[in-house]
């Protein structure tokens, strides 16, 4: 696959909130890269998978136009692009593949602390400052509200102070930016996190096979994060109770213990956090020799 046409290109944010997490997830998938001098391109050393480092706003377009096969970007950006294309009578040519469980935030409506709010109807006739024109237009249309959208490319939170708008709609994670500007969050328009998108352009079987491999690895990386491997000894009679106590585990493996009569070893992958209380409860149910190990890789 050294033919450049056959290499996979993934669009990743060059420098911002999603960059470190995106690169870390790809590294956990076993991918190694060398970065170009201009730092815009990362060449895949051990697999024919390269990265294009760009502004997050450009990622849906690059994937839609088939410049990149995959992209890692916030759902807020993806939805804005999809709805903006829809408003222009076009259809986005990418599909969401799955959520990546980082970059969590929400696109929220906020107003000065003293502003009364009783649901979307309170936005009727108001001015709303935002960078997310298409998402907010869609939200207003869905609630049959007539309001004016005032475009701000950044620093949306100062719009009410400048007398430019009564409400704002912006991304919020901790809420401290709103609090610092004496704004109160009143409604959520969209819950967001980083997602992976794939172009709708047909890739051909070799490239699609490679995309499927990398998506399967990403899925594995997500699954192992909370997962632990538990090993314990238990009397056969306690097996039912012990299986019930193992958090997020489907079917534990039960292995007879040589020369130990009714005692067995139980091994299980637990997909939820294993707390000290869980171990204490297992012990109380008859388990002994409990061991909890981190899971490094998983392939379903
Ligand atoms: O240069 P480039 O265009 O690539 O980057 P950018 O500056 O547009 O984006 P960046 O790096 O700030 O954010 C990238 C993505 O991170 C966003 O598109 C979201 O999907 C996600 N994300 C998660 C956030 C936040 N949390 C977030 N809190 N993006 C922005 N914010 C900003 C928000 O706009 C507001 O100004 O942080 C402020 C609020 O934060 P709190 O914690 O005070 O509530
Ligand atoms: Zn951006």
PDB file of C-alpha atoms and ligand atoms in Angstrom, residues 13 15-18 55-57 74 76-77 103-105 170-177, ligand 1:
ATOM      1  CA  UNK A  13      -7.213  19.260  14.887  1.00  0.00           C
ATOM      2  CA  UNK A  15      -3.678  22.736  17.826  1.00  0.00           C
ATOM      3  CA  UNK A  16      -6.539  22.972  20.268  1.00  0.00           C
ATOM      4  CA  UNK A  17      -8.605  21.172  22.841  1.00  0.00           C
ATOM      5  CA  UNK A  18      -8.984  17.978  20.793  1.00  0.00           C
ATOM      6  CA  UNK A  55      -8.338  23.751  12.056  1.00  0.00           C
ATOM      7  CA  UNK A  56     -11.264  21.847  13.523  1.00  0.00           C
ATOM      8  CA  UNK A  57     -13.753  23.903  11.469  1.00  0.00           C
ATOM      9  CA  UNK A  74     -16.541  17.815  17.883  1.00  0.00           C
ATOM     10  CA  UNK A  76     -20.883  20.737  17.440  1.00  0.00           C
ATOM     11  CA  UNK A  77     -18.720  21.408  14.364  1.00  0.00           C
ATOM     12  CA  UNK A 103     -14.077  16.802  24.363  1.00  0.00           C
ATOM     13  CA  UNK A 104     -17.379  16.737  26.216  1.00  0.00           C
ATOM     14  CA  UNK A 105     -19.254  20.052  26.258  1.00  0.00           C
ATOM     15  CA  UNK A 170     -22.076  29.071  22.996  1.00  0.00           C
ATOM     16  CA  UNK A 171     -20.128  26.015  24.111  1.00  0.00           C
ATOM     17  CA  UNK A 172     -19.944  25.428  27.843  1.00  0.00           C
ATOM     18  CA  UNK A 173     -17.944  22.854  29.745  1.00  0.00           C
ATOM     19  CA  UNK A 174     -17.287  23.934  33.340  1.00  0.00           C
ATOM     20  CA  UNK A 175     -19.518  27.028  33.166  1.00  0.00           C
ATOM     21  CA  UNK A 176     -16.803  29.294  34.588  1.00  0.00           C
ATOM     22  CA  UNK A 177     -16.675  31.557  31.485  1.00  0.00           C
TER      23      UNK A 177
HETATM   24  O1  LIG B   1      -7.999  26.650  15.923  1.00  0.00           O
HETATM   25  P1  LIG B   1      -9.214  25.771  15.825  1.00  0.00           P
HETATM   26  O2  LIG B   1     -10.313  26.374  14.985  1.00  0.00           O
HETATM   27  O3  LIG B   1      -8.853  24.376  15.411  1.00  0.00           O
HETATM   28  O4  LIG B   1      -9.756  25.614  17.324  1.00  0.00           O
HETATM   29  P2  LIG B   1     -10.933  26.339  18.086  1.00  0.00           P
HETATM   30  O5  LIG B   1     -10.347  27.450  18.868  1.00  0.00           O
HETATM   31  O6  LIG B   1     -12.078  26.624  17.181  1.00  0.00           O
HETATM   32  O7  LIG B   1     -11.471  25.161  19.019  1.00  0.00           O
HETATM   33  P3  LIG B   1     -11.000  24.664  20.466  1.00  0.00           P
HETATM   34  O8  LIG B   1      -9.656  24.022  20.385  1.00  0.00           O
HETATM   35  O9  LIG B   1     -11.220  25.730  21.490  1.00  0.00           O
HETATM   36  O10 LIG B   1     -12.131  23.558  20.705  1.00  0.00           O
HETATM   37  C1  LIG B   1     -12.186  22.418  19.901  1.00  0.00           C
HETATM   38  C2  LIG B   1     -13.415  21.608  20.302  1.00  0.00           C
HETATM   39  O11 LIG B   1     -13.340  21.264  21.685  1.00  0.00           O
HETATM   40  C3  LIG B   1     -14.762  22.306  20.193  1.00  0.00           C
HETATM   41  O12 LIG B   1     -15.271  22.368  18.871  1.00  0.00           O
HETATM   42  C4  LIG B   1     -15.624  21.450  21.101  1.00  0.00           C
HETATM   43  O13 LIG B   1     -16.077  20.301  20.407  1.00  0.00           O
HETATM   44  C5  LIG B   1     -14.635  20.995  22.191  1.00  0.00           C
HETATM   45  N1  LIG B   1     -14.806  21.731  23.478  1.00  0.00           N
HETATM   46  C6  LIG B   1     -14.980  21.123  24.682  1.00  0.00           C
HETATM   47  C7  LIG B   1     -14.800  23.056  23.688  1.00  0.00           C
HETATM   48  C8  LIG B   1     -15.005  23.249  25.062  1.00  0.00           C
HETATM   49  N2  LIG B   1     -15.098  22.042  25.639  1.00  0.00           N
HETATM   50  C9  LIG B   1     -15.036  24.604  25.580  1.00  0.00           C
HETATM   51  N3  LIG B   1     -15.237  24.778  26.787  1.00  0.00           N
HETATM   52  N4  LIG B   1     -14.629  24.111  22.858  1.00  0.00           N
HETATM   53  C10 LIG B   1     -14.641  25.353  23.352  1.00  0.00           C
HETATM   54  N5  LIG B   1     -14.860  25.648  24.676  1.00  0.00           N
HETATM   55  C11 LIG B   1     -14.818  27.109  25.042  1.00  0.00           C
HETATM   56  C12 LIG B   1     -16.189  27.798  24.870  1.00  0.00           C
HETATM   57  O14 LIG B   1     -16.343  28.270  23.539  1.00  0.00           O
HETATM   58  C13 LIG B   1     -16.101  28.941  25.874  1.00  0.00           C
HETATM   59  O15 LIG B   1     -15.382  30.036  25.351  1.00  0.00           O
HETATM   60  O16 LIG B   1     -14.489  27.295  26.386  1.00  0.00           O
HETATM   61  C14 LIG B   1     -15.266  28.330  26.971  1.00  0.00           C
HETATM   62  C15 LIG B   1     -16.198  27.771  28.014  1.00  0.00           C
HETATM   63  O17 LIG B   1     -15.556  26.870  28.841  1.00  0.00           O
HETATM   64  P4  LIG B   1     -15.962  26.786  30.382  1.00  0.00           P
HETATM   65  O18 LIG B   1     -15.178  25.634  30.910  1.00  0.00           O
HETATM   66  O19 LIG B   1     -15.606  28.094  31.019  1.00  0.00           O
HETATM   67  O20 LIG B   1     -17.473  26.517  30.434  1.00  0.00           O
END
